XYZ file of C-alpha atoms in Angstrom:
491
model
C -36.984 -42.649 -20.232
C -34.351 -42.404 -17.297
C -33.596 -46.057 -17.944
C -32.925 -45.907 -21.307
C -30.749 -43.523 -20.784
C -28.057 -45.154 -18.714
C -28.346 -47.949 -20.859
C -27.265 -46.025 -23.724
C -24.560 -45.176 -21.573
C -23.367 -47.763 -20.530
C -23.250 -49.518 -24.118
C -21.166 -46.144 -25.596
C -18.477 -46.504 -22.433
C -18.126 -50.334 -23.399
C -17.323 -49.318 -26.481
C -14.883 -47.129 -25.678
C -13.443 -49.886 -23.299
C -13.553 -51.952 -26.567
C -11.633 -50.036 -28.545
C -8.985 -48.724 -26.625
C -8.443 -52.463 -25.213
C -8.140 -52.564 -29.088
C -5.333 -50.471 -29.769
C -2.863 -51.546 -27.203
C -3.762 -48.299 -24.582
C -5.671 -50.042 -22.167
C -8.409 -48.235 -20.434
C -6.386 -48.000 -17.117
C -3.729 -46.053 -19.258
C -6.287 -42.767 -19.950
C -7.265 -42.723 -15.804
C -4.505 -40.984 -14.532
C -4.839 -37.932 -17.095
C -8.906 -38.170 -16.869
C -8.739 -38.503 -13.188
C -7.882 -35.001 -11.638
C -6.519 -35.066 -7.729
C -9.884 -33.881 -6.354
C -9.800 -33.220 -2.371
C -12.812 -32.940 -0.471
C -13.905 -28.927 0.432
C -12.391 -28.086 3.776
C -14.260 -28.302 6.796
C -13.609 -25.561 9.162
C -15.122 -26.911 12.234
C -12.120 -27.898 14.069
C -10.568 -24.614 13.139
C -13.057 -22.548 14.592
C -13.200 -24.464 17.766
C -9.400 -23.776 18.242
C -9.317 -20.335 16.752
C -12.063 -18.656 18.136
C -11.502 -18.825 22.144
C -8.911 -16.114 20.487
C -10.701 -14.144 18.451
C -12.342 -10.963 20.447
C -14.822 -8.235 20.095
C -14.248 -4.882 20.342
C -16.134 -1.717 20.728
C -15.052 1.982 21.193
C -16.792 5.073 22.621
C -15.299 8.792 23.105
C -16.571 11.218 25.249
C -19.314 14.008 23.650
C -22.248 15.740 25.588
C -25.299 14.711 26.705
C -27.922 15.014 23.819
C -31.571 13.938 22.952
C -31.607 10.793 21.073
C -33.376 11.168 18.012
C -35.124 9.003 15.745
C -32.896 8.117 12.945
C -29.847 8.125 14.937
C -27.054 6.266 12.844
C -25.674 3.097 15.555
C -21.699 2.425 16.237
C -21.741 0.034 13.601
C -22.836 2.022 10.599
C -20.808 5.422 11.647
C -18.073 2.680 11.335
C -19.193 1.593 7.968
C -19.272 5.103 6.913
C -15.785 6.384 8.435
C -13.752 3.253 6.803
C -15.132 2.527 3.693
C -16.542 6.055 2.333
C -14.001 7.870 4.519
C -16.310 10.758 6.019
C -18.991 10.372 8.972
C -22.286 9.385 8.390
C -24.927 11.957 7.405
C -27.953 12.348 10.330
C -31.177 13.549 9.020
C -32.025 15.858 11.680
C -28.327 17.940 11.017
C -27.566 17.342 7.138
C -25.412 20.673 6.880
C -24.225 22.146 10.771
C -23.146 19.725 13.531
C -25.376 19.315 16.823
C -23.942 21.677 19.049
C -24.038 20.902 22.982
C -26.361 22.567 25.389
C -24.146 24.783 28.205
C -23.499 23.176 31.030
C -24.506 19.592 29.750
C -22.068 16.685 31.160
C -20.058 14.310 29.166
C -20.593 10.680 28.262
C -19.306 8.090 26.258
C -21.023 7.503 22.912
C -20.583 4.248 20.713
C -17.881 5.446 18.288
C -17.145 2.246 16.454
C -16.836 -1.745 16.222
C -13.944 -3.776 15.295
C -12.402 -7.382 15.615
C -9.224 -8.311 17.040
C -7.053 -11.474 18.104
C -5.204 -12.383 21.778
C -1.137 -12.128 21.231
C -0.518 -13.564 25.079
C -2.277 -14.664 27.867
C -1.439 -12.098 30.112
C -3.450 -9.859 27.883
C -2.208 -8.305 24.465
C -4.645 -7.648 21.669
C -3.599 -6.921 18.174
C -6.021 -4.645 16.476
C -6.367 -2.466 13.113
C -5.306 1.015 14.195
C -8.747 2.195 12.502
C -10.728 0.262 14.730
C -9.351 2.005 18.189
C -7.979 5.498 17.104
C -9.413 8.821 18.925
C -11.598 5.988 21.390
C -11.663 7.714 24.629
C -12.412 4.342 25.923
C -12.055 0.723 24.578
C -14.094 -2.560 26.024
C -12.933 -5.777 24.935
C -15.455 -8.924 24.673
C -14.150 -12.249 24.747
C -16.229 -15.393 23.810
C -16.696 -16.389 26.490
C -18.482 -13.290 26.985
C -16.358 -11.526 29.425
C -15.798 -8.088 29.082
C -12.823 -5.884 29.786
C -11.616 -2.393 29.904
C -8.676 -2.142 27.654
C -5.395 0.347 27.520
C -4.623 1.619 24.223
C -0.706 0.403 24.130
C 0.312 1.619 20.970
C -1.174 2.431 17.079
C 0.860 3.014 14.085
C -1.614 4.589 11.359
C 0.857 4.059 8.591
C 1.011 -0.161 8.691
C -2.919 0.151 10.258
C -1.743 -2.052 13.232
C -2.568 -1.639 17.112
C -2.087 -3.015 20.520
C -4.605 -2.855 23.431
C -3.938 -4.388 26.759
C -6.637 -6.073 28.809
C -5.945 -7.031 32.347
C -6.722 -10.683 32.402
C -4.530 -14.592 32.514
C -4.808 -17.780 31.425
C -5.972 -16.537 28.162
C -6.191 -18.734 24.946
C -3.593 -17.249 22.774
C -3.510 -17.488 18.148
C -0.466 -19.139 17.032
C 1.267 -17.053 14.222
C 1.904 -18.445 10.926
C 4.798 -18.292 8.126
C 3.247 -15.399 5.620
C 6.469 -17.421 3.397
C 4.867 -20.339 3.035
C 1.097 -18.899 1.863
C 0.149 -19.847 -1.431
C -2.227 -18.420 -4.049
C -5.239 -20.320 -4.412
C -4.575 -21.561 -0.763
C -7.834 -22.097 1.431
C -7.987 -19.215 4.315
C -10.913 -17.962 6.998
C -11.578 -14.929 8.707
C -13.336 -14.824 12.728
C -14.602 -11.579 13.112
C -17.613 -9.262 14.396
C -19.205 -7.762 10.983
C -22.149 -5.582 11.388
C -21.398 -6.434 15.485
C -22.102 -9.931 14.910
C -19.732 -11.414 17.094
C -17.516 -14.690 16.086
C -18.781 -14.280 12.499
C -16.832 -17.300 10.122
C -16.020 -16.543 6.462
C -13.955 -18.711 4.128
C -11.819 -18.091 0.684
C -9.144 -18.379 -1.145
C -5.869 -16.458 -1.205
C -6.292 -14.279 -4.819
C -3.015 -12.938 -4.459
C 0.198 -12.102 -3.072
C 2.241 -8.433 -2.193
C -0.901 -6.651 -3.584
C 0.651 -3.307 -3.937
C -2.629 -0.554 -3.417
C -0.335 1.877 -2.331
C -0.071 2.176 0.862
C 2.669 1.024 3.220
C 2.777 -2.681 3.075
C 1.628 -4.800 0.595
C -1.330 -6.780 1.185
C -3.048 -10.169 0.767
C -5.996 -10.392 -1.527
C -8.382 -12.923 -0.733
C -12.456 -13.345 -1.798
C -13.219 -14.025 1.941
C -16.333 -11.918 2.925
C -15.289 -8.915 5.120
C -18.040 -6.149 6.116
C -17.343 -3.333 8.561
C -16.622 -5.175 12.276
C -14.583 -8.019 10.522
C -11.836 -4.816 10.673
C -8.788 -5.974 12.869
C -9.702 -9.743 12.939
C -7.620 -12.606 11.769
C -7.083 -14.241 8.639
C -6.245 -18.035 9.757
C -4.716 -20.738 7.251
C -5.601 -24.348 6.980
C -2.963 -25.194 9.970
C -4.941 -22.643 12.375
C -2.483 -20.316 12.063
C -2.600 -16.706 11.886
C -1.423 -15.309 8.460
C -2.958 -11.771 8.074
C -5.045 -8.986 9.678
C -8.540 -8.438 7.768
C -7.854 -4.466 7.131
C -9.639 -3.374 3.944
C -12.304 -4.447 0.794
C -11.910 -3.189 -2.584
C -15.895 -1.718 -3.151
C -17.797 0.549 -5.352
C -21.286 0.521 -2.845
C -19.373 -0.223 0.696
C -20.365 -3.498 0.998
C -17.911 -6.727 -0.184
C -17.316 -7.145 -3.227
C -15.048 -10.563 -3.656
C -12.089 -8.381 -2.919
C -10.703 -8.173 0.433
C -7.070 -7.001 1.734
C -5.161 -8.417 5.143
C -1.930 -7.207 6.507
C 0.633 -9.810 6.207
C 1.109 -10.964 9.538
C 5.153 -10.910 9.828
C 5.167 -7.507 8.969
C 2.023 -6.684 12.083
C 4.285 -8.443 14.558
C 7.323 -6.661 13.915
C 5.135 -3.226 14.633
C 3.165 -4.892 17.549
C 6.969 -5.516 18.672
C 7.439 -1.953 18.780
C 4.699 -0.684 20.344
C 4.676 -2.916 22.901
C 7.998 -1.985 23.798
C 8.057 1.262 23.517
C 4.612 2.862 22.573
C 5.620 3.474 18.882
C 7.497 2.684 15.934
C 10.421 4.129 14.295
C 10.737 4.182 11.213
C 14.106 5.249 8.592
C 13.320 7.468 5.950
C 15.756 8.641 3.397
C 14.715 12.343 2.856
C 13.636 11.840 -1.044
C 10.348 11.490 -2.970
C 10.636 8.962 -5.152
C 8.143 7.815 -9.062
C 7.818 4.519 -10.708
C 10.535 4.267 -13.530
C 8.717 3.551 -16.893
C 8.824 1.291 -20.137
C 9.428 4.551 -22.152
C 12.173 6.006 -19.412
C 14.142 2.682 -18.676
C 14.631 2.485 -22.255
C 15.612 5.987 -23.011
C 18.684 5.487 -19.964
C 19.910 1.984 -20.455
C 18.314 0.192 -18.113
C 17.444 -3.273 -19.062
C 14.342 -2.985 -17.762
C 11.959 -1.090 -16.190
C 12.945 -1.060 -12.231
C 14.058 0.947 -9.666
C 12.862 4.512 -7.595
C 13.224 7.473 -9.671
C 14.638 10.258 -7.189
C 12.160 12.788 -7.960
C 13.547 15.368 -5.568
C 15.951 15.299 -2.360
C 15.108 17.233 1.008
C 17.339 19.631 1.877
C 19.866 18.545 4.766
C 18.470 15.135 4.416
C 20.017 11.965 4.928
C 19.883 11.781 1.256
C 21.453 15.431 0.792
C 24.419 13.969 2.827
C 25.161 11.128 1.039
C 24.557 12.934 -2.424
C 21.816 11.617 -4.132
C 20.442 13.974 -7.319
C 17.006 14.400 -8.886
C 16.873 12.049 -11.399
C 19.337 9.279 -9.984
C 17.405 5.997 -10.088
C 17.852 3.896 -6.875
C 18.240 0.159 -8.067
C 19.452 -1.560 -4.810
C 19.182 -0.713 -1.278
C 21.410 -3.055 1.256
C 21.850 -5.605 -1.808
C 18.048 -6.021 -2.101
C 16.492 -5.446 -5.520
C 13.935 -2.672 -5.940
C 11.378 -3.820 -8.332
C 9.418 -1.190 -8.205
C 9.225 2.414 -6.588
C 7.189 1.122 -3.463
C 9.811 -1.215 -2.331
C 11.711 1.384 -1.217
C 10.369 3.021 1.491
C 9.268 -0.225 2.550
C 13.056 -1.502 3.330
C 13.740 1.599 4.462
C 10.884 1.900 7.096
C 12.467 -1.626 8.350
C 15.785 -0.700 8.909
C 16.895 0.791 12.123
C 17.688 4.983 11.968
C 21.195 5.659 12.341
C 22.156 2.560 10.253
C 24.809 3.259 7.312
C 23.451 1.079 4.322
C 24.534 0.409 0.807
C 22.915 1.944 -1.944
C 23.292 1.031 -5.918
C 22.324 3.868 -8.373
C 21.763 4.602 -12.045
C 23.034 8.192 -12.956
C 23.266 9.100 -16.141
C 24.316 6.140 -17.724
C 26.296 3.965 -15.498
C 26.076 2.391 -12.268
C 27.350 4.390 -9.092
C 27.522 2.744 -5.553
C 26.984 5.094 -2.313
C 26.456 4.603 1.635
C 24.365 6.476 3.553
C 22.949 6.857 6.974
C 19.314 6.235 7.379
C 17.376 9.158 9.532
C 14.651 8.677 11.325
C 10.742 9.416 9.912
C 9.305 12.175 10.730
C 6.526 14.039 9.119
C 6.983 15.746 5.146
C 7.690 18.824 5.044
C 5.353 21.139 2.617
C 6.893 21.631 -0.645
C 8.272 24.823 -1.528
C 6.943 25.983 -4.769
C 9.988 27.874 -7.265
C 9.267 31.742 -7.542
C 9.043 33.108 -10.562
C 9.387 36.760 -8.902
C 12.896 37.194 -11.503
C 11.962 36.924 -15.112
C 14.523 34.967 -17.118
C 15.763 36.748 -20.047
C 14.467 36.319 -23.575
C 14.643 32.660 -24.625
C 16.105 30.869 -27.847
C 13.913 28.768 -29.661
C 15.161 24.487 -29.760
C 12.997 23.884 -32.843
C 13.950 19.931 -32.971
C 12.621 19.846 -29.428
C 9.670 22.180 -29.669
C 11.106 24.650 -26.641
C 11.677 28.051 -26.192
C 14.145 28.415 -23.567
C 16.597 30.749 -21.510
C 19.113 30.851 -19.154
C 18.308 30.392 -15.421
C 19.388 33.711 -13.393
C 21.446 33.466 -10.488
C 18.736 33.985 -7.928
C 16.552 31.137 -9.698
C 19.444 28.996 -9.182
C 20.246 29.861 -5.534
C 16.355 29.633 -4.905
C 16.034 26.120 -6.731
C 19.621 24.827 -4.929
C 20.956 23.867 -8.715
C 24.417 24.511 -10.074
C 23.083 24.713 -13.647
C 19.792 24.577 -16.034
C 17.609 26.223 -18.716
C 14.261 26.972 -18.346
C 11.687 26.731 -20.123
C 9.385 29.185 -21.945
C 7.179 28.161 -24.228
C 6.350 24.692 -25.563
C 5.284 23.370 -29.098
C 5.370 19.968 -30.692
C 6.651 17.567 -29.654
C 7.872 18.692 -26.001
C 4.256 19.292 -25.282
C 3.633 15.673 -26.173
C 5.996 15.047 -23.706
C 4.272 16.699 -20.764
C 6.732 19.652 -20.694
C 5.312 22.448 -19.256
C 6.305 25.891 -19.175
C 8.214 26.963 -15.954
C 10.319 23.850 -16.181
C 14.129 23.499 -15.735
C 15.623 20.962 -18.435
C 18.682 19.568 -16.297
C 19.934 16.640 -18.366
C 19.006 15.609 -22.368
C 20.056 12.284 -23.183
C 21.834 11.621 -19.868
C 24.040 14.507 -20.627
C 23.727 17.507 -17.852
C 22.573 21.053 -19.697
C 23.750 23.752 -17.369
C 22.813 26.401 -19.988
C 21.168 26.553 -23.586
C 24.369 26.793 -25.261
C 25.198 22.770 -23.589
C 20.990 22.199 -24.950
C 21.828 23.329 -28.296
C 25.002 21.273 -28.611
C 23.507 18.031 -27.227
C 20.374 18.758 -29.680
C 22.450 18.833 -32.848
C 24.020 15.623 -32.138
C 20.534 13.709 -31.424
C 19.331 11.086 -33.285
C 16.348 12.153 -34.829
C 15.022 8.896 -35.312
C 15.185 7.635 -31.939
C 12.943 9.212 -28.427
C 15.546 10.608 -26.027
C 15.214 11.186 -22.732
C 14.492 14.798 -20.846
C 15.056 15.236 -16.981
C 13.413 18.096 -15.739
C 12.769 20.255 -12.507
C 9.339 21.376 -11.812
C 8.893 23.022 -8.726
C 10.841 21.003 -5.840
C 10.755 18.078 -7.585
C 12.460 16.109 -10.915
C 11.150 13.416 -13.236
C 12.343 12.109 -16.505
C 9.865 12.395 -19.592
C 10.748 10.953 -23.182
C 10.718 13.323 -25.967
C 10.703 12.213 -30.032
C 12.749 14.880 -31.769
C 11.215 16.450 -35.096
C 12.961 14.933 -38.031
């Protein structure tokens, strides 16, 4: 049966031959678009053998009293899969609702706290890290390999970029080299040396999925489907060259275990931290003094913009660098030192890079046209609470925007000293179609159709002249804070 088979076969591919021969083509002709560039699947050996002299494993304790060990007691590596991928301890059976308290008088000792990877920087010692893996450790012991173990100092962590430095006192030790993040391609080969679970020098392989994966937090990440578990955590992502791209920091997971989704720091970005805090013990940081929204579709459209880009300027701290150089609720930032902001989280981003005290360039979009401004980056420090508005003064009675669906009144003087505006009306009641909008009552309109309202008689004027057949857009102050929304008037 097999044989007939292949001869079958081999009779239709001679005909094929036949004909093509036939019609001029030539069977050679079809071979190049038939015949895909096929490589063989990577083989990792030599990789590992020159990555992972460099690749270390690291374990944390901090200090607690003495206590009975009881059955059921969770290990250092699950209360590490618990605090990084559900984000809360792990639950003990023996204590499901009040914590163990310490008998008087007991001593203290270190207990395992938690399990992590890392990679050696030099050779006299530096260890890059996640700042997960060694933050609150009372104590940190490094294992290399070669199965030496050291003692390490806690140099420096920066929770916001999830990057840390230990220092081990040792020489002569193998160090990574550091690769070009630039030069990393989607759909590139990549594998990860780590300690999951506390098995140590762990291999995984992938692909890079994707590029400046914006989840939201600091830096943007690389995606890749290489298999991380808790313990890969601070361990290096290594292209096909045996170079360091990336620091394995986070999975994407519904259950806490890998899902095909992975995240690594970009590795430019970790060396310019470990820089830092290897210098000086920290990082610093510029900040601005603003919070800042994406700018969308509906909003770009309703201002001018070509398209949908930029950092809204929801609100500006007062006596901020921002304050200073006069930047409103509701500008929208569009360039910061000549660099393009895409979108909203590209902004802090630059900023965080650039040296406090630096004056830098800024392009805005305020109410219809472009304005340029300098201003001097701060430093970062931590956000201040947000003040909420009082509502202690009640406004008088309102006047009723039917087109826009508001009833609205004039802000009192207090209201406007208290909120830091020169102008407004505020809002007191909402119907179709500002409550499509979002508008909420409490609100201060401060601009309709890029045009500012400093009181309802400036609303009512602007509201007349509206094109009923087009959405126009609404800035508004709600609390500290200001955002655009896009209203359709009633026709």
């Amino acid at each position: 049966m097999m044989r007939r088979l292949v001869l079958k076969r081999s009779v239709s591919v001679g005909l094929l031959s036949v004909s093509l021969w036939a019609t001029g083509l030539g069977l050679a002709l079809i071979q190049p678009a038939t015949a895909q560039v096929v490589k063989g699947l990577p083989d990792f050996t030599e990789l590992v053998e020159q990555v992972g002299p460099s690749v270390v494993n690291i374990r944390t304790s901090e200090k607690a009293a003495v206590r009975d060990v009881q059955a059921n007691e969770p290990d250092a590596e699950m209360q590490e899969f618990f605090r990084r991928f559900f984000g809360v301890p792990m639950p003990t059976p023996n204590a499901p609702n009040t914590p163990r308290q310490p008998r008087r008088g007991q001593p203290e000792e270190a207990q395992p706290k938690g399990v992590g990877s890392g990679f050696i920087l030099s050779a006299d010692g530096f260890v890059m890290t996640n700042a997960h893996v060694v933050d609150g450790a009372d104590q940190v012991m490094v294992t290399l390999p070669d199965k030496r173990e050291f003692k390490a100092r806690i140099v420096g962590l920066d929770k916001r970029t999830d990057v840390a430095v230990v220092k081990i006192e040792a020489t002569g030790l193998p160090v990574v080299k550091i690769g070009d993040v630039s030069r990393l391609k989607v759909g590139e080969w990549v594998m990860a040396i780590g300690s999951p679970f506390g098995l140590e020098n762990s291999v995984t392989a992938g692909i890079v999925s994707a590029k400046q994966r914006d989840t939201g937090d600091y830096l943007p990440f690389i995606q890749t489907d290489v298999a991380i578990n808790p313990g890969n955590s601070g361990g290096p992502l290594i292209n096909m060259r045996g170079e360091v791209v990336g620091i394995n920091s986070q999975i994407y997971s519904r259950s806490g275990g890998f899902m095909g989704i992975s995240f690594a720091i970009p590795i430019d970005e970790a060396v310019r931290v470990s820089e830092q805090l290897r210098t000086t013990g920290k990082v610093q940081r510029g900040r601005l003094g603003v919070q800042i929204d994406q700018v969308s579709k509906e909003v770009a459209e309703s201002l001018g913009l070509s398209k949908a880009q930029g950092a809204l300027v929801r609100g500006v701290e007062p006596g901020s660098p921002a304050e200073k150089a006069g930047l409103e609720a509701g500008d929208i930032i569009l360039k910061f030192e000549g660099k393009s902001i895409e979108k909203s989280s590209d902004l802090p981003r630059m900023v965080g890079n650039t040296k406090p005290g630096t004056r830098s360039a800024l392009q805005v979009w305020r109410r219809g046209s472009i304005k340029d401004m300098h201003i001097t980056v701060g430093e970062f420090e931590a956000d201040k609470p947000v003040k909420k508005a009082s509502a202690a003064e009640k406004p008088p009675t309102g006047t009723v925007t039917k087109v826009l669906g508001l009833t609205v009144s004039e802000l009192t003087d207090a209201q406007k000293k208290e909120l830091k505006l020169r102008g407004g009306v505020r809002v007191d009641a909402v119907a179709e179609p500002a409550s499509r909008a979002g508008i909420q009552e409490g609100d201060v309109i401060l601009a309709l159709a890029n045009i500012e309202t400093p009181n309802v008689q400036a609303l009512e004027a602007l509201t007349a002249k509206l094109d009923r057949s087009k959405p126009v857009s609404l800035l508004i102050r709600r609390g500290e804070w200001a955002q655009y929304t896009v209203i359709r008037p009633v026709r």
